[in-house]
Amino acid sequence: MLLNFQFLIRRTEFLLYPFTWVIIMLLLAWFTYNASRRRRFLGWALITLLVFSNSFIVDEFVRHWEVEVVPLQAIDADIRTAIVLGGGVYHDKENGKVKYGKNADRYLSVLELYKNGIVDRILVTGGPANYLEPWAKESEIIRDLYVLCGIPSEAILIENRSLNTYENAVYSKEILEELGEERFLLITSSAHIRRAQACFEEQGISVQPYPSMKGVGNRRWELDYLLVPSLDNFSKWRGLIHEWIGFLSYKLRGYL
């Protein structure tokens, strides 16, 4: 049932993306025979395009949703284990290579923590990234990356059953309880950290969030940034709306 619900959300989520709205309004304008209605559809399509392609507007929304990056010196000195959430890792069947995707900051940020002795152990959580390739498990792929980077395999724990953030927390709990530690460092992307932290704390796991991969930097006032549209911003809206939908759906299902 859970798998079917997830599948439905992922397959219909595109209807909530601003670029989809632009396409729909353009199609409505194309197929309508009423001239006045056509102008309205075209006008709304233009307004939507201008608003959601504006860099300043989308960055303000992203900035208020993301969690600030934590400096190394602010990490709780009693924490010994870091939890790294998978996501975006997949096996490219065409050339036999691993693709780490845009979430690579999640996996790489823990290397500095381990090498500097801030954490002694890493738990990587994540099952199959692709339902059609159940053997290609994110946690195992990331573990192999860490071993290549010089981290001993005995310092790496894996949870390879979870299919989403909620299951990351549920299945990780079984492993973390055996460690006998009171608090853990939770590592994921800055836009994802709110949902991840809420899931782990709902399971009774005390975590300090350590967000990576901020989508936006400092507020800027350059003229081109404020006024010149960019289609790249639709991708930012897509990622942000995905997190909003994920947080809301988890809340409605009692995961948070």
Short mmCIF file of C-alpha atoms in Angstrom, two decimals:
data_model
loop_
_atom_site.label_atom_id
_atom_site.label_comp_id
_atom_site.label_asym_id
_atom_site.label_seq_id
_atom_site.Cartn_x
_atom_site.Cartn_y
_atom_site.Cartn_z
CA MET A 1 0.00 0.00 0.00
CA LEU A 2 2.81 2.41 0.94
CA LEU A 3 4.66 1.62 -2.27
CA ASN A 4 1.54 2.30 -4.34
CA PHE A 5 0.93 5.62 -2.56
CA GLN A 6 4.52 6.69 -3.13
CA PHE A 7 4.30 5.68 -6.77
CA LEU A 8 1.11 7.74 -7.22
CA ILE A 9 2.67 10.82 -5.62
CA ARG A 10 5.82 10.60 -7.72
CA ARG A 11 3.87 10.13 -10.94
CA THR A 12 1.46 13.02 -10.37
CA GLU A 13 3.78 15.48 -8.62
CA PHE A 14 4.64 17.12 -11.95
CA LEU A 15 1.16 18.69 -11.99
CA LEU A 16 2.28 20.99 -9.17
CA TYR A 17 5.38 22.27 -10.95
CA PRO A 18 5.19 25.85 -12.34
CA PHE A 19 6.61 24.84 -15.73
CA THR A 20 3.74 22.35 -16.09
CA TRP A 21 1.30 25.19 -15.45
CA VAL A 22 2.89 27.23 -18.25
CA ILE A 23 2.59 24.32 -20.69
CA ILE A 24 -1.03 23.67 -19.72
CA MET A 25 -2.01 27.32 -20.20
CA LEU A 26 -0.26 27.45 -23.57
CA LEU A 27 -2.10 24.31 -24.68
CA LEU A 28 -5.40 25.74 -23.52
CA ALA A 29 -4.67 28.92 -25.49
CA TRP A 30 -3.81 26.84 -28.55
CA PHE A 31 -6.98 24.76 -28.50
CA THR A 32 -9.53 27.38 -27.52
CA TYR A 33 -11.54 29.10 -30.24
CA ASN A 34 -12.49 32.05 -28.07
CA ALA A 35 -10.12 34.97 -28.76
CA SER A 36 -10.70 36.65 -25.40
CA ARG A 37 -10.07 33.41 -23.52
CA ARG A 38 -6.96 32.75 -25.59
CA ARG A 39 -5.52 36.13 -24.61
CA ARG A 40 -6.20 35.41 -20.93
CA PHE A 41 -4.47 32.04 -21.11
CA LEU A 42 -1.48 33.57 -22.90
CA GLY A 43 -1.32 36.41 -20.38
CA TRP A 44 -1.37 34.05 -17.41
CA ALA A 45 1.24 31.86 -19.08
CA LEU A 46 3.51 34.89 -19.53
CA ILE A 47 3.02 36.07 -15.94
CA THR A 48 3.71 32.57 -14.58
CA LEU A 49 6.80 32.29 -16.75
CA LEU A 50 8.18 35.64 -15.59
CA VAL A 51 7.45 35.11 -11.89
CA PHE A 52 8.77 31.57 -11.58
CA SER A 53 11.83 32.16 -13.78
CA ASN A 54 12.94 35.07 -11.57
CA SER A 55 16.10 34.19 -9.65
CA PHE A 56 15.48 36.53 -6.71
CA ILE A 57 11.97 35.22 -6.04
CA VAL A 58 12.80 31.52 -6.05
CA ASP A 59 15.99 32.03 -4.03
CA GLU A 60 14.02 33.83 -1.32
CA PHE A 61 11.67 30.86 -1.00
CA VAL A 62 14.55 28.38 -1.00
CA ARG A 63 16.49 30.45 1.53
CA HIS A 64 13.60 30.42 4.01
CA TRP A 65 13.12 26.67 3.67
CA GLU A 66 16.74 25.56 3.84
CA VAL A 67 18.57 25.09 7.12
CA GLU A 68 21.84 26.92 7.67
CA VAL A 69 25.05 24.92 7.36
CA VAL A 70 26.59 24.00 10.73
CA PRO A 71 30.29 24.91 11.29
CA LEU A 72 32.55 22.09 12.46
CA GLN A 73 33.16 23.70 15.83
CA ALA A 74 29.42 23.69 16.55
CA ILE A 75 29.10 19.90 16.33
CA ASP A 76 28.31 18.24 19.67
CA ALA A 77 31.61 16.84 20.98
CA ASP A 78 29.83 13.79 22.41
CA ILE A 79 28.63 12.63 18.99
CA ARG A 80 30.62 9.72 17.60
CA THR A 81 28.40 8.44 14.77
CA ALA A 82 27.22 10.23 11.64
CA ILE A 83 24.10 9.14 9.75
CA VAL A 84 24.32 9.76 6.00
CA LEU A 85 21.10 9.60 3.98
CA GLY A 86 21.27 8.20 0.48
CA GLY A 87 19.52 9.78 -2.47
CA GLY A 88 20.37 10.35 -6.11
CA VAL A 89 22.86 7.49 -6.37
CA TYR A 90 22.21 5.05 -9.16
CA HIS A 91 23.91 2.51 -11.36
CA ASP A 92 24.18 3.44 -15.03
CA LYS A 93 23.49 0.16 -16.83
CA GLU A 94 24.63 1.51 -20.17
CA ASN A 95 28.27 1.98 -19.18
CA GLY A 96 28.45 0.10 -15.89
CA LYS A 97 29.36 3.24 -13.92
CA VAL A 98 27.95 4.70 -10.72
CA LYS A 99 26.31 8.12 -10.91
CA TYR A 100 26.26 10.10 -7.66
CA GLY A 101 24.04 12.91 -8.93
CA LYS A 102 23.50 16.33 -7.42
CA ASN A 103 23.37 14.98 -3.86
CA ALA A 104 27.05 14.05 -3.82
CA ASP A 105 27.66 16.73 -1.15
CA ARG A 106 25.76 14.54 1.30
CA TYR A 107 28.21 11.69 0.92
CA LEU A 108 31.39 13.73 0.61
CA SER A 109 30.81 16.08 3.56
CA VAL A 110 31.27 13.24 6.06
CA LEU A 111 34.80 12.54 4.81
CA GLU A 112 36.16 15.68 6.47
CA LEU A 113 34.38 14.80 9.71
CA TYR A 114 35.85 11.32 9.81
CA LYS A 115 39.37 12.33 8.75
CA ASN A 116 39.47 15.02 11.46
CA GLY A 117 38.27 12.62 14.15
CA ILE A 118 34.99 14.42 14.72
CA VAL A 119 33.11 11.15 14.15
CA ASP A 120 34.39 7.59 14.48
CA ARG A 121 31.66 5.76 12.65
CA ILE A 122 29.33 6.30 9.69
CA LEU A 123 25.90 4.78 9.16
CA VAL A 124 24.78 4.99 5.54
CA THR A 125 21.06 4.45 5.03
CA GLY A 126 19.36 3.77 1.72
CA GLY A 127 17.99 0.82 -0.22
CA PRO A 128 17.41 0.42 -3.96
CA ALA A 129 17.26 3.74 -5.79
CA ASN A 130 15.40 2.11 -8.67
CA TYR A 131 12.53 -0.33 -8.22
CA LEU A 132 13.67 -2.10 -11.38
CA GLU A 133 17.17 -2.68 -9.98
CA PRO A 134 16.66 -3.96 -6.41
CA TRP A 135 20.27 -5.14 -6.30
CA ALA A 136 21.71 -1.61 -6.73
CA LYS A 137 21.41 -0.35 -3.16
CA GLU A 138 22.45 3.21 -2.37
CA SER A 139 24.03 2.47 0.99
CA GLU A 140 26.25 -0.24 -0.46
CA ILE A 141 27.32 1.97 -3.36
CA ILE A 142 28.22 4.80 -0.98
CA ARG A 143 30.05 2.40 1.35
CA ASP A 144 32.23 1.31 -1.56
CA LEU A 145 32.97 4.98 -2.26
CA TYR A 146 34.07 5.52 1.34
CA VAL A 147 36.34 2.49 1.24
CA LEU A 148 37.95 3.87 -1.93
CA CYS A 149 38.52 7.12 -0.01
CA GLY A 150 40.41 5.28 2.71
CA ILE A 151 37.77 4.78 5.40
CA PRO A 152 38.06 1.27 6.87
CA SER A 153 35.03 -0.93 6.22
CA GLU A 154 34.64 -1.69 9.94
CA ALA A 155 33.89 2.01 10.52
CA ILE A 156 30.98 1.92 8.06
CA LEU A 157 27.53 0.58 8.93
CA ILE A 158 24.85 0.20 6.29
CA GLU A 159 21.07 0.05 6.28
CA ASN A 160 19.99 -1.19 2.86
CA ARG A 161 16.23 -1.79 3.09
CA SER A 162 14.73 1.71 3.17
CA LEU A 163 12.97 3.21 0.16
CA ASN A 164 12.25 6.69 1.54
CA THR A 165 13.15 9.10 4.32
CA TYR A 166 10.62 7.64 6.74
CA GLU A 167 12.05 4.15 6.29
CA ASN A 168 15.56 5.57 6.64
CA ALA A 169 14.64 6.47 10.19
CA VAL A 170 12.67 3.32 10.99
CA TYR A 171 15.31 0.85 9.81
CA SER A 172 18.25 2.90 11.10
CA LYS A 173 16.74 2.87 14.58
CA GLU A 174 17.33 -0.88 14.84
CA ILE A 175 21.04 -0.38 14.16
CA LEU A 176 21.54 2.78 16.21
CA GLU A 177 19.99 1.32 19.36
CA GLU A 178 22.72 -1.32 19.42
CA LEU A 179 25.42 1.37 19.57
CA GLY A 180 24.28 2.66 22.95
CA GLU A 181 24.85 6.31 22.00
CA GLU A 182 22.56 9.16 23.00
CA ARG A 183 22.88 11.49 20.01
CA PHE A 184 23.88 11.25 16.36
CA LEU A 185 24.89 13.59 13.54
CA LEU A 186 22.34 13.60 10.72
CA ILE A 187 23.71 14.47 7.28
CA THR A 188 21.58 15.24 4.24
CA SER A 189 21.01 18.15 1.87
CA SER A 190 19.95 21.47 3.35
CA ALA A 191 16.51 21.44 1.72
CA HIS A 192 15.85 17.88 2.91
CA ILE A 193 17.05 18.20 6.50
CA ARG A 194 13.73 19.40 7.98
CA ARG A 195 11.85 16.29 6.87
CA ALA A 196 14.72 13.95 7.72
CA GLN A 197 15.23 15.35 11.23
CA ALA A 198 11.51 15.18 11.97
CA CYS A 199 11.38 11.52 10.85
CA PHE A 200 14.31 10.48 13.03
CA GLU A 201 13.10 12.37 16.09
CA GLU A 202 9.63 10.83 15.66
CA GLN A 203 11.37 7.48 16.04
CA GLY A 204 12.94 8.65 19.30
CA ILE A 205 16.41 9.17 17.78
CA SER A 206 18.13 12.34 19.01
CA VAL A 207 20.06 13.98 16.17
CA GLN A 208 22.01 17.11 15.46
CA PRO A 209 21.32 18.20 11.87
CA TYR A 210 24.35 18.74 9.65
CA PRO A 211 22.94 20.02 6.35
CA SER A 212 24.97 20.08 3.17
CA MET A 213 24.46 21.36 -0.36
CA LYS A 214 22.76 24.71 0.14
CA GLY A 215 20.84 25.71 -2.95
CA VAL A 216 21.36 29.46 -2.54
CA GLY A 217 24.04 31.72 -1.14
CA ASN A 218 23.91 35.25 0.21
CA ARG A 219 21.18 37.61 -0.94
CA ARG A 220 22.25 39.51 -4.05
CA TRP A 221 21.18 42.81 -5.61
CA GLU A 222 22.73 42.71 -9.09
CA LEU A 223 20.38 44.01 -11.80
CA ASP A 224 20.59 40.90 -14.01
CA TYR A 225 19.94 38.65 -11.02
CA LEU A 226 16.87 40.68 -10.04
CA LEU A 227 15.34 41.09 -13.49
CA VAL A 228 16.68 38.65 -16.11
CA PRO A 229 14.60 35.42 -16.30
CA SER A 230 16.32 32.03 -16.23
CA LEU A 231 14.74 28.68 -17.09
CA ASP A 232 17.13 27.05 -14.59
CA ASN A 233 14.94 28.44 -11.81
CA PHE A 234 12.13 26.05 -12.70
CA SER A 235 14.43 23.26 -11.54
CA LYS A 236 14.81 25.02 -8.18
CA TRP A 237 11.05 25.29 -7.85
CA ARG A 238 10.73 21.60 -8.67
CA GLY A 239 13.13 20.61 -5.89
CA LEU A 240 11.49 22.94 -3.38
CA ILE A 241 7.94 21.84 -4.19
CA HIS A 242 9.07 18.20 -3.97
CA GLU A 243 10.21 18.83 -0.39
CA TRP A 244 7.01 20.67 0.51
CA ILE A 245 4.92 17.80 -0.83
CA GLY A 246 7.09 15.26 0.98
CA PHE A 247 6.86 17.10 4.29
CA LEU A 248 3.09 17.56 4.01
CA SER A 249 2.40 13.97 2.93
CA TYR A 250 4.54 12.63 5.80
CA LYS A 251 2.65 14.88 8.21
CA LEU A 252 -0.70 13.63 6.96
CA ARG A 253 0.40 10.00 7.27
CA GLY A 254 1.65 10.49 10.83
CA TYR A 255 5.34 10.00 10.04
CA LEU A 256 6.33 13.32 11.62
#
